[in-house]
Every structure is written in structure tokens, then in C-alpha cells.
XYZ file of C-alpha atoms in Angstrom:
419
model
C 109.088 98.052 19.210
C 108.847 97.118 22.882
C 107.970 100.702 23.853
C 105.239 100.849 21.199
C 103.795 97.557 22.456
C 103.630 98.848 26.020
C 102.052 102.092 24.792
C 99.342 100.133 22.991
C 98.641 98.116 26.145
C 98.339 101.280 28.234
C 95.951 102.861 25.748
C 93.793 99.735 25.765
C 93.759 99.737 29.586
C 92.621 103.372 29.694
C 89.883 102.689 27.149
C 88.755 99.638 29.113
C 88.599 101.575 32.384
C 86.687 104.382 30.655
C 83.961 101.918 29.730
C 83.629 100.584 33.307
C 80.774 102.175 35.263
C 81.879 104.511 38.039
C 79.918 102.541 40.627
C 81.886 99.387 39.786
C 85.188 101.260 40.127
C 84.161 102.624 43.521
C 83.075 99.203 44.773
C 86.328 97.665 43.536
C 88.392 100.370 45.247
C 86.439 100.009 48.497
C 86.822 96.221 48.470
C 90.561 96.495 47.797
C 91.029 99.074 50.533
C 88.992 97.011 52.987
C 91.021 93.923 52.144
C 94.207 95.878 52.727
C 92.991 97.033 56.155
C 91.975 93.497 57.079
C 95.412 92.261 56.028
C 97.126 94.970 58.099
C 94.941 94.183 61.127
C 95.520 90.433 60.803
C 99.275 90.955 60.454
C 99.365 93.293 63.450
C 97.262 90.870 65.485
C 99.778 88.136 64.695
C 102.908 90.151 65.576
C 101.593 92.129 68.573
C 103.218 90.666 71.695
C 101.021 88.826 74.179
C 102.748 88.264 77.534
C 102.612 84.756 78.906
C 100.931 84.093 82.219
C 103.323 83.572 85.137
C 104.085 80.004 86.131
C 102.957 78.968 89.622
C 106.542 78.801 90.904
C 107.127 82.377 89.718
C 104.505 83.654 92.163
C 106.670 82.675 95.108
C 109.632 84.338 96.754
C 112.549 83.452 98.993
C 114.099 85.577 101.694
C 116.268 85.087 104.779
C 115.212 84.006 108.242
C 116.514 85.819 111.327
C 119.500 83.463 111.518
C 120.411 84.054 107.848
C 119.055 80.813 106.352
C 117.273 80.927 102.987
C 113.574 80.198 103.411
C 111.533 77.759 101.380
C 109.560 79.435 98.562
C 106.588 81.332 99.988
C 103.474 82.722 98.311
C 103.766 86.289 97.113
C 100.923 88.672 97.885
C 99.282 89.723 94.613
C 96.954 92.705 94.492
C 96.203 91.997 90.816
C 94.839 88.523 91.558
C 92.514 90.091 94.121
C 91.285 92.595 91.547
C 90.823 89.901 88.901
C 88.629 87.941 91.297
C 86.255 90.935 91.496
C 86.310 91.707 87.779
C 83.730 90.570 85.258
C 84.888 89.576 81.761
C 85.000 92.442 79.283
C 84.383 95.114 81.925
C 86.539 97.791 83.546
C 86.217 97.898 87.320
C 84.364 100.969 88.541
C 86.608 101.147 91.625
C 89.934 99.393 90.941
C 91.335 100.071 94.400
C 93.799 97.644 95.941
C 94.481 96.452 99.462
C 95.989 98.900 101.913
C 99.793 99.101 101.782
C 101.819 97.391 104.491
C 104.803 99.704 104.177
C 105.815 102.977 102.613
C 108.051 102.048 99.690
C 108.663 99.020 97.484
C 111.684 98.787 95.180
C 111.544 96.394 92.204
C 114.891 95.454 90.672
C 114.865 93.483 87.385
C 118.072 91.447 87.198
C 119.404 89.248 84.422
C 122.913 87.891 85.013
C 123.833 90.782 87.341
C 126.154 89.063 89.834
C 128.916 91.604 89.171
C 126.838 94.797 89.504
C 123.962 93.960 91.831
C 125.855 94.246 95.129
C 126.922 97.857 94.582
C 123.431 98.891 93.509
C 121.860 97.222 96.562
C 124.376 98.911 98.866
C 123.399 102.362 97.681
C 119.699 101.453 97.748
C 119.530 100.012 101.288
C 121.679 102.835 102.670
C 119.111 105.322 101.454
C 115.994 103.253 102.182
C 116.921 102.358 105.755
C 118.119 105.867 106.506
C 114.992 107.552 105.140
C 112.230 104.989 105.657
C 113.743 102.458 108.043
C 114.289 101.931 111.746
C 116.429 105.063 112.207
C 115.724 108.322 110.404
C 117.821 111.445 110.415
C 116.023 113.679 107.911
C 112.660 114.265 106.332
C 111.385 111.114 104.612
C 110.295 112.788 101.409
C 113.848 113.802 100.611
C 112.969 117.472 100.370
C 115.597 118.391 102.943
C 113.296 120.448 105.169
C 112.501 120.141 108.877
C 114.560 119.404 111.967
C 116.645 116.234 111.948
C 115.303 113.562 114.247
C 116.271 110.074 115.295
C 113.438 107.782 116.311
C 113.149 104.046 116.668
C 109.952 102.475 115.446
C 108.216 99.102 115.244
C 107.137 97.753 111.853
C 103.382 97.345 111.735
C 100.492 97.043 109.285
C 99.372 100.115 107.380
C 96.662 102.392 108.636
C 94.480 104.864 106.778
C 92.085 104.122 103.967
C 92.488 101.977 100.887
C 94.310 103.552 97.965
C 92.020 104.988 95.367
C 89.807 106.859 97.822
C 89.575 110.582 98.235
C 90.759 110.215 101.859
C 94.073 108.729 100.800
C 96.578 108.937 103.671
C 100.256 108.059 104.095
C 101.434 104.841 105.715
C 102.424 105.044 109.410
C 104.559 108.170 109.155
C 106.229 107.111 105.900
C 108.014 104.078 107.326
C 108.817 100.620 106.018
C 110.469 99.403 102.827
C 111.118 96.252 100.826
C 113.224 95.230 97.832
C 111.905 92.683 95.353
C 114.688 91.361 93.131
C 113.240 89.659 90.056
C 115.847 87.271 88.691
C 114.835 87.150 85.035
C 115.987 83.635 84.170
C 119.543 84.423 85.281
C 122.184 81.786 84.547
C 124.901 83.197 86.802
C 125.016 83.795 90.565
C 122.633 86.756 90.652
C 120.404 85.168 93.297
C 123.340 84.001 95.401
C 124.715 87.558 95.284
C 121.409 88.919 96.550
C 121.243 86.437 99.444
C 124.883 87.013 100.371
C 124.308 90.757 100.449
C 121.167 90.361 102.563
C 122.920 87.984 104.971
C 125.913 90.323 105.428
C 123.658 93.290 106.199
C 121.138 91.391 108.283
C 123.404 89.444 110.634
C 126.020 92.103 111.279
C 125.361 95.352 113.118
C 128.296 96.882 111.240
C 128.360 95.180 107.824
C 131.086 95.835 105.315
C 129.774 97.944 102.482
C 129.914 97.167 98.744
C 131.298 99.736 96.338
C 128.817 101.056 93.802
C 128.703 103.466 90.838
C 128.055 106.448 93.142
C 130.084 105.204 96.116
C 133.275 103.770 94.598
C 135.005 103.500 97.967
C 133.953 100.724 100.347
C 132.328 102.074 103.496
C 130.499 100.540 106.414
C 127.099 99.289 105.345
C 123.786 99.594 107.140
C 122.089 96.930 109.235
C 118.756 95.850 107.724
C 115.796 94.008 109.288
C 115.087 90.366 108.323
C 112.917 89.772 105.280
C 113.310 93.199 103.682
C 114.960 91.704 100.566
C 112.876 89.205 98.624
C 114.105 87.207 95.621
C 111.677 86.110 92.908
C 112.913 83.636 90.295
C 111.466 83.653 86.774
C 111.788 80.221 85.174
C 112.301 81.715 81.718
C 113.719 85.066 80.679
C 110.917 87.538 79.970
C 112.861 90.708 79.280
C 113.257 93.799 81.431
C 109.668 94.925 80.959
C 108.284 91.520 81.859
C 110.430 91.329 84.996
C 109.415 94.816 86.160
C 105.720 94.186 85.527
C 105.895 90.845 87.342
C 107.521 92.405 90.390
C 105.054 95.293 90.525
C 102.126 92.873 90.796
C 103.475 91.712 94.151
C 104.498 94.905 95.927
C 103.232 95.923 99.353
C 104.266 99.576 99.358
C 102.318 102.797 99.155
C 104.893 103.962 96.609
C 106.577 101.662 94.110
C 109.807 102.425 92.283
C 111.765 100.308 89.852
C 115.477 100.792 89.312
C 118.046 99.110 87.099
C 120.375 96.577 88.710
C 123.466 98.392 87.454
C 122.906 101.346 89.783
C 123.357 103.890 86.982
C 120.646 106.165 88.403
C 121.592 108.015 91.564
C 119.466 106.354 94.237
C 119.817 109.363 96.534
C 117.496 111.138 94.081
C 114.609 108.857 95.038
C 113.460 111.547 97.446
C 113.001 113.894 94.483
C 110.732 111.354 92.812
C 108.633 110.875 95.960
C 108.278 114.627 96.498
C 107.400 115.250 92.835
C 104.874 112.434 92.817
C 103.234 113.720 95.982
C 103.061 117.118 94.331
C 101.015 115.898 91.343
C 98.837 113.166 92.899
C 95.142 113.488 92.112
C 92.216 113.073 94.513
C 92.406 109.297 94.092
C 96.045 109.223 95.144
C 97.258 108.413 91.628
C 100.542 109.743 90.327
C 103.753 108.862 88.487
C 107.219 110.400 88.742
C 109.687 109.733 85.933
C 113.424 110.011 86.449
C 114.922 111.968 83.561
C 118.383 112.355 82.041
C 117.241 115.011 79.561
C 119.194 117.676 81.448
C 122.373 115.760 80.616
C 122.114 116.276 76.845
C 125.288 118.097 75.883
C 127.084 116.949 79.016
C 130.400 115.116 78.916
C 128.706 111.765 79.591
C 126.603 112.103 76.429
C 129.181 113.847 74.247
C 131.670 111.013 74.812
C 129.263 108.497 73.297
C 129.788 107.426 69.710
C 128.174 109.477 66.950
C 126.146 106.422 65.952
C 124.691 106.033 69.437
C 123.771 109.714 69.682
C 122.219 109.613 66.193
C 120.113 106.588 67.117
C 119.092 108.239 70.392
C 117.849 111.396 68.655
C 116.150 109.349 65.931
C 114.278 107.306 68.527
C 113.129 110.456 70.328
C 111.834 111.845 67.022
C 109.878 108.643 66.307
C 108.596 108.686 69.878
C 107.162 112.172 69.453
C 105.445 111.108 66.235
C 103.882 107.893 67.472
C 102.910 108.463 71.100
C 99.864 110.301 72.513
C 100.203 114.016 73.178
C 101.188 113.999 76.864
C 103.526 111.012 76.569
C 105.224 112.755 73.644
C 106.139 115.689 75.885
C 108.240 113.524 78.213
C 111.845 114.156 77.279
C 113.279 110.887 78.632
C 110.985 107.872 78.606
C 113.740 105.265 78.896
C 115.434 106.110 82.181
C 115.194 103.031 84.414
C 114.085 104.963 87.496
C 110.318 105.507 87.767
C 107.996 105.787 90.761
C 104.270 105.038 90.981
C 101.705 105.433 93.713
C 99.990 102.215 94.710
C 96.649 103.683 93.631
C 97.923 104.091 90.040
C 99.029 100.472 89.571
C 95.581 98.959 88.742
C 95.279 101.379 85.823
C 98.634 100.374 84.324
C 100.068 96.979 85.291
C 97.119 94.688 84.347
C 97.126 96.094 80.794
C 100.840 95.830 80.036
C 101.880 93.897 76.928
C 105.421 94.948 76.108
C 108.129 92.948 77.881
C 111.151 94.375 76.096
C 112.968 97.717 76.272
C 109.938 99.698 75.087
C 107.788 98.805 78.118
C 108.419 102.233 79.730
C 106.532 103.932 76.911
C 103.520 101.649 77.317
C 103.421 102.426 81.043
C 103.353 106.143 80.311
C 100.738 105.713 77.575
C 98.488 103.774 79.938
C 98.936 106.476 82.568
C 97.847 109.050 80.002
C 94.837 106.967 78.920
C 93.736 106.773 82.577
C 94.321 110.483 83.219
C 97.056 109.856 85.780
C 99.303 112.898 86.317
C 102.987 112.403 85.489
C 105.955 114.464 86.696
C 109.377 114.368 85.021
C 112.250 114.826 87.458
C 115.959 115.375 86.647
C 118.087 112.685 88.320
C 121.758 111.843 88.443
C 122.941 109.155 86.055
C 126.254 107.535 85.168
C 127.347 105.161 82.439
C 128.091 101.760 84.006
C 130.135 99.104 82.275
C 128.499 95.792 81.412
C 125.330 97.003 79.686
C 123.401 94.300 77.832
C 122.001 96.834 75.353
C 123.104 96.295 71.745
C 122.874 99.826 70.375
C 122.011 99.084 66.740
C 119.945 95.911 67.159
C 117.989 97.128 70.166
C 117.403 100.606 68.695
C 115.809 99.045 65.616
C 113.881 96.651 67.851
C 112.608 99.518 70.001
C 111.431 101.486 66.973
C 109.607 98.429 65.628
C 108.177 97.638 69.050
C 106.944 101.209 69.444
C 105.208 101.134 66.049
C 103.500 97.810 66.805
C 102.562 98.970 70.305
C 100.964 102.210 69.135
C 99.123 100.549 66.249
C 97.808 97.770 68.490
C 96.308 100.282 70.918
C 94.918 102.490 68.125
C 93.225 99.605 66.294
C 91.779 98.040 69.416
C 93.918 94.905 69.477
C 94.946 95.978 72.970
C 92.126 97.135 75.238
C 91.807 98.165 78.870
C 89.240 95.483 79.703
């Protein structure tokens, strides 16, 4: 009986629809479809992340004086604020060039509760930076390994050459000068104290004791560093890795800018490969990006030893990435390696338009580079698993997939715009 009743209802519905004019059906369908799109847009608008503006105290930094004392908070230089002052609402700057660099390379290190791992990472970083771009050099600064070894002392000075973004883009004073900006992302432990202790040890002593790191497990003599080369920026509230990196990159002074994870998993000695690759693809405006990649390690012991679940989630994420990202970004085999280098001239096309502050921020950076026509090079780098990761494989994999979908949809539907 119940089946017959439902059959009668269906027949009546078909007869009723048959008597409705076609124009009314089309209008009804169009209105329903439009309502659905409006609902999707409104929902996406509500869930798409909007980064908060930095607090005034977050635009300051502390460093060490010559005698090793911690300075009072000082104003950070901010190239983005300078650009914003020239920009009119709703317009893209015709010439988004930034001030001339003051040094060759800036390193941004996002750090959240990294007191146990930060020292080793900094040791490997300053050893390379001071040797290649510091007061004493013994090999070619681009890391290519060519040329005759030299040792020359130099004085730090302001940059010369023309502003980034011009066709006459030139390197900074023979590729010299470096800085490290450690962005403490609302850390609750002694991350900042660790940074200052490290800086003090290497600044005051001509022969500092080295810290062991992932790539240098044995303690060796450290390198003496000039005062003020390590700056510590404190975020009042945790923003996430992407938010910390973006914040630090607004305040860099270098011609080249690299960010690296605080755990030291990426081999810092491979920075020279990134610089050389970036120089090889830079356009006439001096724009370029070099992406550290672990894709060559697929099938290696380090990857094989991971759990089947982690490898499954990794391959699933890469598949979703290829589906959802623009064509050139989709060709990058490893978007998530925390070792990426940018020319200063490329920053105004990427950093002001960043929205993602979580793990997926790397993809947005690469998408923005593609939108702006900035050339990108992918470079194989050394990488090691380091204990103490804050990544929850299942939760963060799902979160990254969701974040990627929201990110791509927000850019496609115009919720995010480069204005």
C-alpha cells in the first residue's frame, strides 16, 4: 500500500510539472542555482581566513649591544609600510619597488617553543652565513664552488646600486652582509632567552663554543659574529608558522630573503644552491624564487621508514595539490619544504597579499608568485627528520587539505584580490 501511495504521488508530481510552462521552470532553476552560488560565496567569505594586523609592539625588535646587553625594543624597518603609504585604495602599484637593501641576505626563522632545537639550527646557520657573506670569506659567495679562494676583511656599509625592481638591478656591495630575524610566535618557553644566549656567546667570544645541530652532531668551535646580526621579534599572540614567516619578511633588509625552520631539518649548507638557482632564473626586474625540495628523497630510507599512514596522507595531499593549484604551482614537486628563498624585488608581489597563516601558507606564496609572473626554481636540498615536530599528521593533513580548498576558492571567486 505504501509503495502504491508513493507511486501515485510521483505520477501527480510529473503531471503537475508537465503543466508548468517551460519559462517558469527555467526561471525557477536559475533562481535556485543563483541562490546556491550566493550561499556558497557567503559561506566561503565567512570561513576564508583574514590575517589580523600586527600589534604596535610586534613591529619592534630586540638585539644585543656590543657588551652583550639586551637592547630596549627598537622600531623595525618595514618596506611594506612604505609601499602602503604610496598606494591608493583599490589600486595595484605600477612600480612596487622597495628601498635598496642594506645587506646581502636576510634569514627569517619562525619559532614557537623552540628552546631545545633553536641553538643547533642557529649554529649551522651563522657558520655558513658568516663564512660566505660575513667579515671573512673563503669561497665564492653564491655557493657554486667556483673561483679562487680568498680571505678579505670588509666593513659593513649601506647598499649601493639601484632600487630593486629596476632593470639595472645590481648586487649589494660584493654580496656581503647578513642578518637573522627570529620571530618568536607567542612562545611560552625560553625560545627568546635561547636566542639571546646564543648571540651573546658568539658575539663576545672570539672562539665561541659551538652548539650541536642536526647536521653537525658533534660540538665544534663556533664562529664569532658582529653585534646586532641576530634580531628577536616577539609576537604577542601565536599566529601560526605562515603568519610568523610573513611578519618577519615584512621587516627584512636583505637583497635575498630566505626562511628556514627552527628545527634545522634542511641542510643550511645548501643555501648557496638556492641563491645560485634564484640568480639563474631572475627576470629583468630582479624577481625570482628558489624553492628547496625534498622530492628527490622519495623512496629513500628517510621516507620509507615513515608510517604507511603518513606516506598515504603525503601522497594524497600532493594529488589534491595538483588538482587545486594553478598550472605552474602544480608542477612543483615539494611545496612544503621549509626552506625557500626570494629576491627582495619579488616580495611586494607576494607578502602584502598573503592570507594563510597556517601550514598551507607556502602554497599561497607560490600561487602569488605565479599570478605575478615571477620565475620559480625548484632545488634539491638535504633534509633530515628531527625529533620534536609539532605537526599532528592526521589533524594537520586534513586541515591543510581544507585550507587549500578554501584558499583556492577564495582566489578564484575574488574574495581575495591583489589590490
